[in-house]
Short mmCIF file of C-alpha atoms in Angstrom, two decimals:
data_model
loop_
_atom_site.label_atom_id
_atom_site.label_comp_id
_atom_site.label_asym_id
_atom_site.label_seq_id
_atom_site.Cartn_x
_atom_site.Cartn_y
_atom_site.Cartn_z
CA UNK A 333 24.93 -100.51 10.12
CA UNK A 334 27.32 -102.11 11.26
CA UNK A 335 26.35 -105.84 12.37
CA UNK A 336 28.96 -105.62 15.33
CA UNK A 337 26.60 -104.76 18.47
CA UNK A 338 29.67 -104.16 20.47
CA UNK A 339 30.90 -101.67 18.15
CA UNK A 340 30.71 -97.73 17.21
CA UNK A 341 27.13 -97.16 15.35
CA UNK A 342 28.55 -96.12 11.39
CA UNK A 343 25.52 -93.51 11.55
CA UNK A 344 23.48 -91.51 13.57
CA UNK A 345 19.90 -91.28 13.53
CA UNK A 346 18.81 -88.56 12.10
CA UNK A 347 15.36 -86.86 12.12
CA UNK A 348 14.14 -83.90 10.66
CA UNK A 349 10.65 -82.11 11.10
CA UNK A 350 9.94 -78.57 9.61
CA UNK A 351 6.94 -76.82 10.17
CA UNK A 352 5.23 -73.40 9.50
CA UNK A 353 2.99 -71.97 12.06
CA UNK A 354 1.18 -68.49 12.52
CA UNK A 355 1.13 -66.21 15.49
CA UNK A 356 -2.57 -64.39 15.41
CA UNK A 357 -1.89 -60.62 15.37
CA UNK A 358 -5.35 -59.60 16.91
CA UNK A 359 -4.35 -62.29 20.15
CA UNK A 360 -1.10 -61.08 20.34
CA UNK A 361 -0.63 -57.25 19.64
CA UNK A 362 2.54 -56.71 22.01
CA UNK A 363 5.82 -56.32 22.03
CA UNK A 364 8.71 -59.50 23.10
CA UNK A 365 5.45 -62.09 21.61
CA UNK A 366 7.35 -65.95 22.32
CA UNK A 367 7.97 -68.51 19.86
CA UNK A 368 8.80 -71.80 21.28
CA UNK A 369 9.13 -75.18 19.80
CA UNK A 370 10.18 -78.53 22.02
CA UNK A 371 10.73 -81.89 21.09
CA UNK A 372 11.64 -85.55 22.08
CA UNK A 373 14.18 -87.86 20.68
CA UNK A 374 13.56 -91.55 20.51
CA UNK A 375 15.80 -92.05 23.82
CA UNK A 376 13.35 -89.76 25.61
CA UNK A 377 15.72 -87.10 25.53
CA UNK A 378 13.97 -83.29 25.76
CA UNK A 379 14.61 -80.09 24.27
CA UNK A 380 12.93 -76.55 23.96
CA UNK A 381 14.09 -73.66 22.32
CA UNK A 382 12.87 -70.24 22.51
CA UNK A 383 12.68 -67.21 20.68
CA UNK A 384 11.58 -63.43 21.93
CA UNK A 385 11.75 -61.48 18.69
CA UNK A 386 8.41 -60.69 17.53
CA UNK A 387 6.97 -57.31 18.10
CA UNK A 388 3.35 -57.59 16.77
CA UNK A 389 1.47 -53.81 16.09
CA UNK A 390 -2.19 -53.87 15.44
CA UNK A 391 -2.69 -50.49 16.18
CA UNK A 392 -2.46 -47.53 13.98
CA UNK A 393 -0.88 -44.12 15.83
CA UNK A 394 -3.25 -41.48 15.92
CA UNK A 395 -1.99 -37.74 15.82
CA UNK A 396 -3.84 -34.89 17.95
CA UNK A 397 -2.11 -30.98 17.50
CA UNK A 398 -3.98 -28.39 20.44
CA UNK A 399 -2.37 -24.52 20.70
CA UNK A 400 -2.10 -23.02 23.83
CA UNK A 401 -3.67 -19.62 22.16
CA UNK A 402 -7.40 -20.65 20.53
CA UNK A 403 -9.11 -16.95 20.01
CA UNK A 404 -7.94 -14.83 17.36
CA UNK A 405 -8.03 -11.39 15.86
CA UNK A 406 -10.46 -10.98 12.97
CA UNK A 407 -10.56 -14.72 12.31
CA UNK A 408 -6.59 -15.50 11.90
CA UNK A 409 -4.68 -13.09 13.27
CA UNK A 410 -2.39 -13.99 16.87
CA UNK A 411 -0.43 -10.74 18.27
CA UNK A 412 1.65 -12.80 20.29
CA UNK A 413 3.70 -16.13 19.88
CA UNK A 414 1.73 -19.64 19.62
CA UNK A 415 2.75 -23.18 20.72
CA UNK A 416 1.63 -26.13 18.90
CA UNK A 417 1.57 -29.03 21.11
CA UNK A 418 1.38 -32.47 19.46
CA UNK A 419 0.84 -35.71 21.09
CA UNK A 420 1.08 -39.12 18.96
CA UNK A 421 -0.34 -41.84 20.32
CA UNK A 422 1.92 -45.17 19.60
CA UNK A 423 3.84 -48.04 21.36
CA UNK A 424 6.65 -48.18 18.93
CA UNK A 425 7.24 -44.72 18.11
CA UNK A 426 10.32 -43.49 16.34
CA UNK A 427 10.94 -39.93 15.49
CA UNK A 428 12.20 -40.47 12.05
CA UNK A 429 8.53 -41.39 11.23
CA UNK A 430 6.64 -38.71 12.19
CA UNK A 431 6.37 -36.04 9.62
CA UNK A 432 6.13 -32.61 10.74
CA UNK A 433 6.08 -29.80 8.59
CA UNK A 434 5.33 -26.05 8.16
CA UNK A 435 4.27 -24.19 5.08
CA UNK A 436 5.23 -20.09 6.28
CA UNK A 437 3.71 -17.66 3.84
CA UNK A 438 2.42 -19.74 1.28
CA UNK A 439 6.07 -21.65 0.64
CA UNK A 440 6.60 -25.13 -0.32
CA UNK A 441 5.87 -27.02 3.21
CA UNK A 442 9.70 -27.71 5.05
CA UNK A 443 9.98 -30.27 7.81
CA UNK A 444 10.67 -29.20 11.42
CA UNK A 445 12.47 -30.98 13.70
CA UNK A 446 10.96 -31.43 17.23
CA UNK A 447 12.22 -32.84 20.38
CA UNK A 448 9.74 -35.74 21.37
CA UNK A 449 9.03 -36.91 25.50
CA UNK A 450 7.07 -40.08 26.13
CA UNK A 451 4.80 -41.31 28.52
CA UNK A 452 2.55 -44.44 29.12
CA UNK A 453 3.11 -48.15 28.30
CA UNK A 454 2.06 -49.88 25.47
CA UNK A 455 -0.46 -48.85 22.84
CA UNK A 456 -1.37 -46.00 25.31
CA UNK A 457 1.77 -44.23 24.89
CA UNK A 458 2.15 -40.62 24.50
CA UNK A 459 4.26 -38.90 22.66
CA UNK A 460 4.79 -34.92 23.01
CA UNK A 461 6.53 -32.43 21.40
CA UNK A 462 5.97 -28.82 20.79
CA UNK A 463 6.47 -26.34 17.62
CA UNK A 464 6.95 -22.30 18.83
CA UNK A 465 5.41 -19.92 16.19
CA UNK A 466 7.15 -16.95 17.30
CA UNK A 467 8.06 -15.01 13.83
CA UNK A 468 5.38 -12.92 12.19
CA UNK A 469 4.18 -14.68 9.06
CA UNK A 470 1.00 -16.88 7.82
CA UNK A 471 1.18 -20.88 9.10
CA UNK A 472 0.03 -23.92 8.12
CA UNK A 473 1.47 -27.05 10.56
CA UNK A 474 1.20 -30.87 9.21
CA UNK A 475 1.64 -33.88 10.89
CA UNK A 476 1.97 -37.31 9.70
CA UNK A 477 3.21 -40.62 10.80
CA UNK A 478 3.17 -44.31 9.98
CA UNK A 479 4.74 -46.79 12.80
CA UNK A 480 7.35 -49.79 12.42
CA UNK A 481 4.86 -52.30 10.99
CA UNK A 482 3.16 -50.01 8.63
CA UNK A 483 0.21 -48.11 10.14
CA UNK A 484 -0.71 -45.26 8.97
CA UNK A 485 -1.56 -42.54 11.58
CA UNK A 486 -4.38 -39.72 10.91
CA UNK A 487 -2.90 -36.74 9.45
CA UNK A 488 -3.46 -33.89 10.96
CA UNK A 489 -3.20 -30.12 8.87
CA UNK A 490 -4.13 -27.27 10.70
CA UNK A 491 -6.24 -24.29 8.99
CA UNK A 492 -3.52 -21.32 8.18
CA UNK A 493 -3.22 -18.42 11.14
CA UNK A 494 -1.05 -15.66 11.13
CA UNK A 495 1.47 -14.51 13.47
CA UNK A 496 1.74 -10.39 13.76
CA UNK A 497 4.06 -9.09 16.43
CA UNK A 498 4.67 -5.97 14.76
CA UNK A 499 3.72 -2.80 16.29
CA UNK A 500 2.28 -0.80 13.26
CA UNK A 501 3.97 2.46 13.14
CA UNK A 502 2.21 6.10 12.44
CA UNK A 503 3.18 9.16 10.84
CA UNK A 504 1.04 12.37 11.09
#
């Protein structure tokens, strides 16, 4: 530092501080969690910096599947089309994270594209999609999901059922 008190300083006074802190997921299970830091320099100037970029999600998605027709003939046969309604309750739902597959006539399960509609908010957000079974065949529907935070939802796999809309032919 210069001894000339009327002149400019030879260097700036620099202080550095670093700290780590943990944001409690249990106390902050929400999107937009804020982190802020404040400081006051040696001359009394104050500065605060804030950021909003933490989305904390501790709740696993919940998968439910219901059908519009639930009274089969002879245990598993339906003579009309059948619609499955899939509800995934999840705050940070992304359709790419939902795996919906159908196995038809015992063939390896194949992914199905589903259009989703969302309603509600927070951890109660309901994401609803439908799958229509209108062709003859034996089906098994399987739905699983993992959210953006890595929480695994339950997997739902339906019992096998058969759509048989073909009227039998009789020759005498």
